[in-house]
GROMACS .gro file of C-alpha atoms in nm:
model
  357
    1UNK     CA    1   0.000   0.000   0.000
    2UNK     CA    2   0.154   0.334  -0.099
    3UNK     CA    3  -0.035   0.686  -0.059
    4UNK     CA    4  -0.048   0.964  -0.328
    5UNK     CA    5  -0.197   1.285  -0.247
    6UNK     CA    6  -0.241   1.509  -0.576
    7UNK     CA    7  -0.325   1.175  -0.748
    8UNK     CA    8  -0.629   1.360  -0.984
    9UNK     CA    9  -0.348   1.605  -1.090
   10UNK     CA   10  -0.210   1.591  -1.426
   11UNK     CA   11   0.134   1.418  -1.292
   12UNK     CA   12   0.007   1.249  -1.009
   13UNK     CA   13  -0.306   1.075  -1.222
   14UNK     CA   14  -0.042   0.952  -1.482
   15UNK     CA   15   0.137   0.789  -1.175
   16UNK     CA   16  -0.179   0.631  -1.037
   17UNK     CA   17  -0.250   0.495  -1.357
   18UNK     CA   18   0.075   0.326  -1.471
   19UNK     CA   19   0.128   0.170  -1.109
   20UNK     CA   20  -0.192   0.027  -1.119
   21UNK     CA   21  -0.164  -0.121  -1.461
   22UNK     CA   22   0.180  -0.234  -1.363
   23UNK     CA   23   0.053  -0.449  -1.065
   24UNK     CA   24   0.276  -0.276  -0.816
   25UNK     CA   25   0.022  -0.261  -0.566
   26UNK     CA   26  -0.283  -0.079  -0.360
   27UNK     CA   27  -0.309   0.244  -0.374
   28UNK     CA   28  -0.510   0.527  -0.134
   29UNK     CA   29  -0.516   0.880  -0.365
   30UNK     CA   30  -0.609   1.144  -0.124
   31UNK     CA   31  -0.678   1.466  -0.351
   32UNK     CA   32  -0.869   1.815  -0.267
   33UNK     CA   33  -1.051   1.827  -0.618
   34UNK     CA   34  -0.919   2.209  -0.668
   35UNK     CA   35  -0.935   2.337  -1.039
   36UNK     CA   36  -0.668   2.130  -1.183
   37UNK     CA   37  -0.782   1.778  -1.035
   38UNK     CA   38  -0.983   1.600  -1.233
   39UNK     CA   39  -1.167   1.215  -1.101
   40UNK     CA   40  -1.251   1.154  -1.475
   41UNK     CA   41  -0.809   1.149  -1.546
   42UNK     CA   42  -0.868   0.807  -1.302
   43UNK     CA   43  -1.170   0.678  -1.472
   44UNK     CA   44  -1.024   0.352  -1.608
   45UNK     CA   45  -0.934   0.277  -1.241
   46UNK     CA   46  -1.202   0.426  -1.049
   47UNK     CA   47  -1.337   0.005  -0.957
   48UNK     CA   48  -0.998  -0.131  -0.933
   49UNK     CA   49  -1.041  -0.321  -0.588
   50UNK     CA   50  -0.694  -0.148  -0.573
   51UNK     CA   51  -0.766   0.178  -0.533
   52UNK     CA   52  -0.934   0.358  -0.331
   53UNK     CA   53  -1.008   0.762  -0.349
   54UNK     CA   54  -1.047   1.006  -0.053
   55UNK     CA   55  -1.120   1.315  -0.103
   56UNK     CA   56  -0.946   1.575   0.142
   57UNK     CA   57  -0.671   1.817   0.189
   58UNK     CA   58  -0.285   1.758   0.267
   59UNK     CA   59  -0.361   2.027   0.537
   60UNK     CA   60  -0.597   1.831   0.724
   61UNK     CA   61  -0.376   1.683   1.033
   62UNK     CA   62  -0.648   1.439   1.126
   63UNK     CA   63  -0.758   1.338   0.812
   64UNK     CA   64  -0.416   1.263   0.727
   65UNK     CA   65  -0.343   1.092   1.039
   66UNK     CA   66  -0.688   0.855   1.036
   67UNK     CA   67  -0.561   0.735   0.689
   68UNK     CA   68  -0.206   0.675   0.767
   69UNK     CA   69  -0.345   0.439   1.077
   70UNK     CA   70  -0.592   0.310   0.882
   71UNK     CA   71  -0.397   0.195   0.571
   72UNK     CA   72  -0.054   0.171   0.668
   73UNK     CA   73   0.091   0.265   0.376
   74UNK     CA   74   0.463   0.191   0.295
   75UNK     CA   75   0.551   0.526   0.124
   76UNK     CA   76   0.398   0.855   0.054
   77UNK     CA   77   0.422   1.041  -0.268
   78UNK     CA   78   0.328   1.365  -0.246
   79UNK     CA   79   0.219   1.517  -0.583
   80UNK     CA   80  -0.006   1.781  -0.412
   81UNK     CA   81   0.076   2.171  -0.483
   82UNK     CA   82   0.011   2.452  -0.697
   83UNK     CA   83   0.191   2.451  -0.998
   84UNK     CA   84   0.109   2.762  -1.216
   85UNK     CA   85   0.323   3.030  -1.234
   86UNK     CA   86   0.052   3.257  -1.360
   87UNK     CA   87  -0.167   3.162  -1.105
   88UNK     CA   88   0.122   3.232  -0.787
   89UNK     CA   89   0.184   3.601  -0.966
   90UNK     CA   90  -0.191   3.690  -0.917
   91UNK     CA   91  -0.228   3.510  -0.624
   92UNK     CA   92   0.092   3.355  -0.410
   93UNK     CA   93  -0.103   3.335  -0.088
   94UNK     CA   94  -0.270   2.993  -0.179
   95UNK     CA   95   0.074   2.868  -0.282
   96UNK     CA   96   0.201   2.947   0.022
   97UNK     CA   97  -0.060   2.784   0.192
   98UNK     CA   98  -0.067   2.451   0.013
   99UNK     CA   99   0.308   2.382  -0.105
  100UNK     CA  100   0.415   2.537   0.201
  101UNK     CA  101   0.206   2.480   0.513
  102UNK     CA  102  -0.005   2.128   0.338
  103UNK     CA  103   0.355   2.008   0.310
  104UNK     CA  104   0.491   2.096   0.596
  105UNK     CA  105   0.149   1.902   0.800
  106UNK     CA  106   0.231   1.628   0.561
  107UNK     CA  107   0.549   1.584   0.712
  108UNK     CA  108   0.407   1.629   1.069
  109UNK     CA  109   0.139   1.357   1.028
  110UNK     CA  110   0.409   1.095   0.830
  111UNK     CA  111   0.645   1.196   1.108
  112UNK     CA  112   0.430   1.063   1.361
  113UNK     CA  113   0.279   0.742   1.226
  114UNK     CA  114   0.640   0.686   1.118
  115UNK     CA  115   0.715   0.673   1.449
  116UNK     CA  116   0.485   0.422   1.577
  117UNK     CA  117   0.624   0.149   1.316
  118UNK     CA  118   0.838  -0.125   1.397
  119UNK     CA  119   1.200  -0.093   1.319
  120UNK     CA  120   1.230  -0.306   1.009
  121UNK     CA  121   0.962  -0.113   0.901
  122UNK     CA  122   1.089   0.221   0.981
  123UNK     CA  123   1.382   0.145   0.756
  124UNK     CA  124   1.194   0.040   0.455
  125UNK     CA  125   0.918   0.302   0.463
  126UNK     CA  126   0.976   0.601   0.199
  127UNK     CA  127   0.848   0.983   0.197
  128UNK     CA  128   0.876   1.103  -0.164
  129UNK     CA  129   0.828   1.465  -0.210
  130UNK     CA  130   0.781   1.610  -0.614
  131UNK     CA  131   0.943   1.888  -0.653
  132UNK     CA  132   1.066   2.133  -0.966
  133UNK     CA  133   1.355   2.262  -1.096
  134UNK     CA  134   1.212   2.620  -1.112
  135UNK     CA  135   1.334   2.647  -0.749
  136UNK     CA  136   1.687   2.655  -0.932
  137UNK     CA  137   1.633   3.000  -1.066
  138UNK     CA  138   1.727   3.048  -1.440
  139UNK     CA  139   2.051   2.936  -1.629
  140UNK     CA  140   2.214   3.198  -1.938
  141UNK     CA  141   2.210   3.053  -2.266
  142UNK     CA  142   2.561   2.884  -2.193
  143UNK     CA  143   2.621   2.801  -1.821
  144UNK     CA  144   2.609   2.403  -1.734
  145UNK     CA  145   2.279   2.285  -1.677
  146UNK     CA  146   2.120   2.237  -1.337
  147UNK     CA  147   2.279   1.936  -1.056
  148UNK     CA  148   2.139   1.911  -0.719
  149UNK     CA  149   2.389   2.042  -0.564
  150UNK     CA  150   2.272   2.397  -0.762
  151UNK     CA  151   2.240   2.631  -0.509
  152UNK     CA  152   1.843   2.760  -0.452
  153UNK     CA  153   1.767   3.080  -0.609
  154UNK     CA  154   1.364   3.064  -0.686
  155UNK     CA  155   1.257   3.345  -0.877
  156UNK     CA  156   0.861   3.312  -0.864
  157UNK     CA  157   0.609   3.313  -0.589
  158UNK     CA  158   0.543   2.928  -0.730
  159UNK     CA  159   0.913   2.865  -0.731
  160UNK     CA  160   0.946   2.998  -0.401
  161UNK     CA  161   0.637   2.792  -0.211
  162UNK     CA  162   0.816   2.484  -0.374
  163UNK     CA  163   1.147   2.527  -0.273
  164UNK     CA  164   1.078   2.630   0.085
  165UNK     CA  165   0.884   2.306   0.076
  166UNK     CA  166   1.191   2.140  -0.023
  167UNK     CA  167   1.402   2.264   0.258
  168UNK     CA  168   1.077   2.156   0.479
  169UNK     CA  169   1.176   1.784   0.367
  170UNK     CA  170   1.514   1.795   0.402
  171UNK     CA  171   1.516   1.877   0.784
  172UNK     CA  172   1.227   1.637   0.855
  173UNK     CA  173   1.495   1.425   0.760
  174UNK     CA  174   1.830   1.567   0.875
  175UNK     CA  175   1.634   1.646   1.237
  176UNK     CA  176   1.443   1.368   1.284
  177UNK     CA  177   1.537   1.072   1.053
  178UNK     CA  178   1.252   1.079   0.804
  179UNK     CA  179   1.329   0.872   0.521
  180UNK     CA  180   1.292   1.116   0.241
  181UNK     CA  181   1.332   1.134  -0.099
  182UNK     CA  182   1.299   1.437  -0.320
  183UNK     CA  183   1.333   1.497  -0.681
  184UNK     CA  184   1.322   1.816  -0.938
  185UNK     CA  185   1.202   1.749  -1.266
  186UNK     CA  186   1.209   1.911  -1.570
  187UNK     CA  187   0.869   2.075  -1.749
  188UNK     CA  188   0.628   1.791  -1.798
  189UNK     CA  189   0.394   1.743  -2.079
  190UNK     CA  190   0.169   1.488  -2.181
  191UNK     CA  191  -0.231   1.356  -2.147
  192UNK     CA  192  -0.433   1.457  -1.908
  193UNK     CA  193  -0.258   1.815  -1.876
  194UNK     CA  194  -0.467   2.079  -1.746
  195UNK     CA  195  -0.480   2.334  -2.078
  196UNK     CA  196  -0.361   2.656  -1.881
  197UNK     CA  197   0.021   2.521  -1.912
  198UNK     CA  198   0.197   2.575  -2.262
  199UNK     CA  199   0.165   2.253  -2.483
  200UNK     CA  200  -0.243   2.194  -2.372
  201UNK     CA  201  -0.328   2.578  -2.405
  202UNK     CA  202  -0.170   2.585  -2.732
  203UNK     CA  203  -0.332   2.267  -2.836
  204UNK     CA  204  -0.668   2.400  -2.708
  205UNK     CA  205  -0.662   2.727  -2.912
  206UNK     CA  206  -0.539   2.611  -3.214
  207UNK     CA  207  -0.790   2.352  -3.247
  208UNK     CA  208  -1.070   2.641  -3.182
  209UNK     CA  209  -0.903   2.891  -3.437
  210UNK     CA  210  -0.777   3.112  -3.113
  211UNK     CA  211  -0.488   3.300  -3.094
  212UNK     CA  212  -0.227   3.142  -2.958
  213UNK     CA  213  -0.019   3.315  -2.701
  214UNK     CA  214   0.354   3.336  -2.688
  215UNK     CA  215   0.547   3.570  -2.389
  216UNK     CA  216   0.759   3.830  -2.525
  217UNK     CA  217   0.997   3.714  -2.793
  218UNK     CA  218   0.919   3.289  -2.731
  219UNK     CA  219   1.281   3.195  -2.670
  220UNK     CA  220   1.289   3.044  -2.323
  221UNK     CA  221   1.433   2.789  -2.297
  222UNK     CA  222   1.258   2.496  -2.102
  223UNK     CA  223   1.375   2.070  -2.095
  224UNK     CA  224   1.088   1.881  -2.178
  225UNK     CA  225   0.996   1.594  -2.004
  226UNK     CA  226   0.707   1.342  -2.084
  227UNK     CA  227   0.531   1.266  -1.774
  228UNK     CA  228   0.536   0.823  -1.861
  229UNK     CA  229   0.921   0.911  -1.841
  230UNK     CA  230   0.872   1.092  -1.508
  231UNK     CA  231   0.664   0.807  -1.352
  232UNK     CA  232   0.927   0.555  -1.433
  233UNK     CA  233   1.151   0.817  -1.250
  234UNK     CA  234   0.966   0.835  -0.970
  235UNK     CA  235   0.949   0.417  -0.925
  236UNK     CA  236   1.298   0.416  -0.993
  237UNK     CA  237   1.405   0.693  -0.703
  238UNK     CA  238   1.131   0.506  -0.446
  239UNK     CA  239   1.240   0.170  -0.516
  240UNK     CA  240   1.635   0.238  -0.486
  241UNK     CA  241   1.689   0.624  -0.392
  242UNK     CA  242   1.910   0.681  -0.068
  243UNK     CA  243   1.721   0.858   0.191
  244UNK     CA  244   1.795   1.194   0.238
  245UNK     CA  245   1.880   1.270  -0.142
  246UNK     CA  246   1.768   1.469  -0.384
  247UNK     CA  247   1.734   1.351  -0.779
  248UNK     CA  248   1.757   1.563  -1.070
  249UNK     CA  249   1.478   1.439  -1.360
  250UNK     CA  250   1.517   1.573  -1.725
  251UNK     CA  251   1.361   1.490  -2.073
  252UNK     CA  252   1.688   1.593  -2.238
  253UNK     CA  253   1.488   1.792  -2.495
  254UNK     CA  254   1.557   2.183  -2.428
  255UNK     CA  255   1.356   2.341  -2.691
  256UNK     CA  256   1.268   2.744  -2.683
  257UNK     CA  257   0.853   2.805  -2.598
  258UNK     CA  258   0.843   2.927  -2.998
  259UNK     CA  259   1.012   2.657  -3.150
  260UNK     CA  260   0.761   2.448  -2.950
  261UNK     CA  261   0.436   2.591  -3.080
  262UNK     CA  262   0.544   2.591  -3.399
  263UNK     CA  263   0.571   2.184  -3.358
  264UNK     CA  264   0.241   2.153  -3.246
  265UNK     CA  265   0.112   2.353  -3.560
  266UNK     CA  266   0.331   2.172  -3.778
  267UNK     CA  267   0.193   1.864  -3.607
  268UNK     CA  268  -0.158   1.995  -3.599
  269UNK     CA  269  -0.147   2.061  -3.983
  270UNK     CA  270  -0.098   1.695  -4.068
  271UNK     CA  271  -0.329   1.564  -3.826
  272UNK     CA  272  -0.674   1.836  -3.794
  273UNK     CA  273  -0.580   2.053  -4.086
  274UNK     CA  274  -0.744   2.416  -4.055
  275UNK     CA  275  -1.001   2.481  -4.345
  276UNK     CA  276  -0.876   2.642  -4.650
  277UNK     CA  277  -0.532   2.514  -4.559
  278UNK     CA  278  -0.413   2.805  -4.318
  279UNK     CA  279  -0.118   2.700  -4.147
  280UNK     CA  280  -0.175   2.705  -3.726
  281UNK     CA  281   0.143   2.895  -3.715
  282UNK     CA  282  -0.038   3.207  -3.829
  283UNK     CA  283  -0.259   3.205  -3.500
  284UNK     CA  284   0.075   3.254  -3.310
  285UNK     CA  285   0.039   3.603  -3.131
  286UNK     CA  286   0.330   3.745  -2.874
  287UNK     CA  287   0.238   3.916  -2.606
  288UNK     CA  288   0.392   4.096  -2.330
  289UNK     CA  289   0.673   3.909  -2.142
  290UNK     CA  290   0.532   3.729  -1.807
  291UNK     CA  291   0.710   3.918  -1.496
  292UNK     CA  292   1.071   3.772  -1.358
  293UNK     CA  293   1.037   3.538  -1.660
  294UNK     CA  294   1.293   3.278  -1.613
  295UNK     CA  295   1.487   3.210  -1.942
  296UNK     CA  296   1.578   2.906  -1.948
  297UNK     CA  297   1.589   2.578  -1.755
  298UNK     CA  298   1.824   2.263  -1.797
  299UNK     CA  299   1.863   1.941  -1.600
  300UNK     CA  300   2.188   1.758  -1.550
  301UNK     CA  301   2.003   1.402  -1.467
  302UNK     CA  302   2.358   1.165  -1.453
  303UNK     CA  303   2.302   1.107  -1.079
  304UNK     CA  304   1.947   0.910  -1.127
  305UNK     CA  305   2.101   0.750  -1.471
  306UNK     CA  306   2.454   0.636  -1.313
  307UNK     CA  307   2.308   0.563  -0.953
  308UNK     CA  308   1.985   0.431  -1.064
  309UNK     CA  309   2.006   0.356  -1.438
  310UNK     CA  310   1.734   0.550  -1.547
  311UNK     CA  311   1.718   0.750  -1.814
  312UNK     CA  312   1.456   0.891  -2.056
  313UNK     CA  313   1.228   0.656  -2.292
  314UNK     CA  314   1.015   0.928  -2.503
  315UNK     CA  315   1.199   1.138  -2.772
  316UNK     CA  316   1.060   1.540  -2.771
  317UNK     CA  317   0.845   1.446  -3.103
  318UNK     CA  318   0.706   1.138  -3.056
  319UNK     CA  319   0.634   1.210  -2.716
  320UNK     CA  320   0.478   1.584  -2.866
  321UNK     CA  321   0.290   1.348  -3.121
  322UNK     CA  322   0.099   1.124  -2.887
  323UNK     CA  323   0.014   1.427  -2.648
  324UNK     CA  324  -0.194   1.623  -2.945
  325UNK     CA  325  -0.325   1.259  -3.063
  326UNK     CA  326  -0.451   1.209  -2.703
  327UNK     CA  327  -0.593   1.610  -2.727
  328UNK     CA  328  -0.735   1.509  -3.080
  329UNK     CA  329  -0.918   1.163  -2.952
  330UNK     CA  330  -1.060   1.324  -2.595
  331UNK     CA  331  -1.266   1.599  -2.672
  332UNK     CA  332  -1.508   1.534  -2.369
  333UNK     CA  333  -1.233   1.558  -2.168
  334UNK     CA  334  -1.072   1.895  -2.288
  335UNK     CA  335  -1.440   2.009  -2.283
  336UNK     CA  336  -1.560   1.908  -1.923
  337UNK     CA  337  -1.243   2.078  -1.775
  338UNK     CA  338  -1.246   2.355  -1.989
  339UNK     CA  339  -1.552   2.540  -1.826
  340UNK     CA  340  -1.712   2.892  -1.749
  341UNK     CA  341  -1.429   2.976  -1.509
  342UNK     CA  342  -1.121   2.844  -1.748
  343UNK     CA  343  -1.242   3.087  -2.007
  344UNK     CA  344  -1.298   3.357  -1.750
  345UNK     CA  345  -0.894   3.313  -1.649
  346UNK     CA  346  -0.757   3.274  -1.998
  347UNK     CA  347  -0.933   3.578  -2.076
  348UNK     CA  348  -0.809   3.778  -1.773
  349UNK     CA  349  -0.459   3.663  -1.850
  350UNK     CA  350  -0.391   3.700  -2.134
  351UNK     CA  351  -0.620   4.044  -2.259
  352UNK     CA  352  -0.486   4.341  -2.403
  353UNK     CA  353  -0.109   4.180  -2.373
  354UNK     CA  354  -0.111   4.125  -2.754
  355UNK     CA  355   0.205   4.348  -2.878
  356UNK     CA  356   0.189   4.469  -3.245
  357UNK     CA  357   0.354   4.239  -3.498
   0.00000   0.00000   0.00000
């Protein structure tokens, strides 16, 4: 029995899903259902005898404590947080609150039913904290890319939440012996993805005939990082990671925001053609630059591929080519998440930031 909390998110689902199917074991997925957690991404497990849904909040001591007693689990991962940047500029207050205090009760609650385990058990069980490498800050176009032993230098309220969450973890551990893991991955993209972040919102608008927003001049630089490959990552660091560590996970595809939207239109083109044959590419609109824009982002993963032999399974365009396929073949699901309140945000954030071309 392991616990996820976050598992309706767009990572955290994708994780549910694939240890399921892979017959690793029981699962308890204790999510708060906020805008970006969807029970329809766990559909084709929702009566697996396996799993078993709870809906709640990271924040809630008791709650947390009844199911730690209850089912015992082996290992926590802890998907939950808020993950848009856009969002933390408007409104960093409910980052702060759930990356930083949900966490930090987390760790209280695991802390104590950790306690109460036998010894043998103590030593096998896991707490696996998700974590970003936006808390790195942001690389020039030249300098080596990001190691964990990059020194912290978060340059977003998002960024921030996460990596004072981070430092939460590592003294639950280096005060009290909490076996925990953490790891900073790279941008993810795949199914399932909430369509405020890049790849889905593109996706979204292009297939609608909507303009499709680009910050300032498109050339940050981001690794991309197919969430399947991240899973595997995540097994990997649980099933041999050294408490206490920290593991670096990268797609090894650092592509520039513009060069990606023009592969989804160049994608989109072949596969959902626009009538009369307009290209997609000539829905792309810049607007002005996000605030403290980071410009770019790189992982250095050869600690989790020498120490655990992982590495990345999904090349950038075949992993960008079964992402709009997915898009393209779930149109309920794009549409049932997509509602009154999505539209009212996309509109807020991005009007009257179109520059002139």
């Amino acid at each position: 029995m392991i616990l996820v909390t976050g598992g309706c998110g767009f990572i955290g689902s994708a994780f549910v899903l694939e240890w399921l199917q892979g017959g690793h074991g029981p699962v308890v997925n204790l999510d708060l259902l906020t805008y970006a957690g969807h029970p329809g991404n766990l559909a084709a497990v929702a009566k697996d005898p396996n799993y078993h849904f709870v809906h709640g909040d990271i924040g809630n001591a008791a709650l947390v404590a009844q199911l730690l007693a209850t089912h015992r689990p082996r290992a926590i991962i802890n998907f939950a947080a808020e993950s848009h940047v856009d969002r933390s500029i408007s409104g960093p207050m409910a980052f702060a609150q759930t990356n930083v205090v949900g966490t930090l009760s987390l760790l209280d609650a695991t802390l104590a039913y950790w306690r109460t385990l036998p010894a043998p058990e103590q030593a096998l069980f896991r707490f696996l904290h998700v974590s970003t490498d936006e808390v790195f800050g942001s690389l020039s176009a030249q300098a080596p890319a990001f190691t964990e032993q990059h020194r912290f230098e978060p340059n977003s309220p998002y960024s921030a939440s996460k990596a004072a969450s981070d430092h939460f973890v590592r003294s639950f551990q280096h005060t009290y012996g909490l076996p925990t893991l953490t790891t900073h991955c790279s941008n993810n993209y795949g199914p399932r993805q909430f369509p405020e972040k890049l790849i889905p919102l593109i996706i979204h608008n292009a297939l609608r005939g909507k303009p499709l927003p680009v910050y300032g001049d498109g050339q940050q630089i981001r690794d991309w990082l197919f969430v399947n490959d991240h899973c595997s990552a995540i097994r990997a660091v649980l099933t041999g990671g050294q408490p206490g560590e920290t593991y670096n996970v990268g797609g090894r595809s650092e592509r520039a925001n513009l060069d990606v939207v023009n592969t989804i239109c160049r994608t989109l083109d072949e596969l959902r053609p626009r009538a009369g044959g307009t290209p997609h590419a000539a829905l792309i609109t810049h607007v002005a630059d996000r605030p403290g824009h980071d410009r770019r982002y790189a992982i250095d993963d050869s600690k989790i591929a020498t120490q655990l032999g992982w590495q990345p399974a999904v090349g950038f365009d075949e992993g960008m080519r079964q992402t709009i396929q997915w898009y393209l073949d779930n149109a309920a699901w794009v549409e049932s998440v997509t509602s009154g309140s999505y539209r009212q945000w996309v509109d807020q954030q991005y009007q009257g930031l179109a520059q002139p071309a």
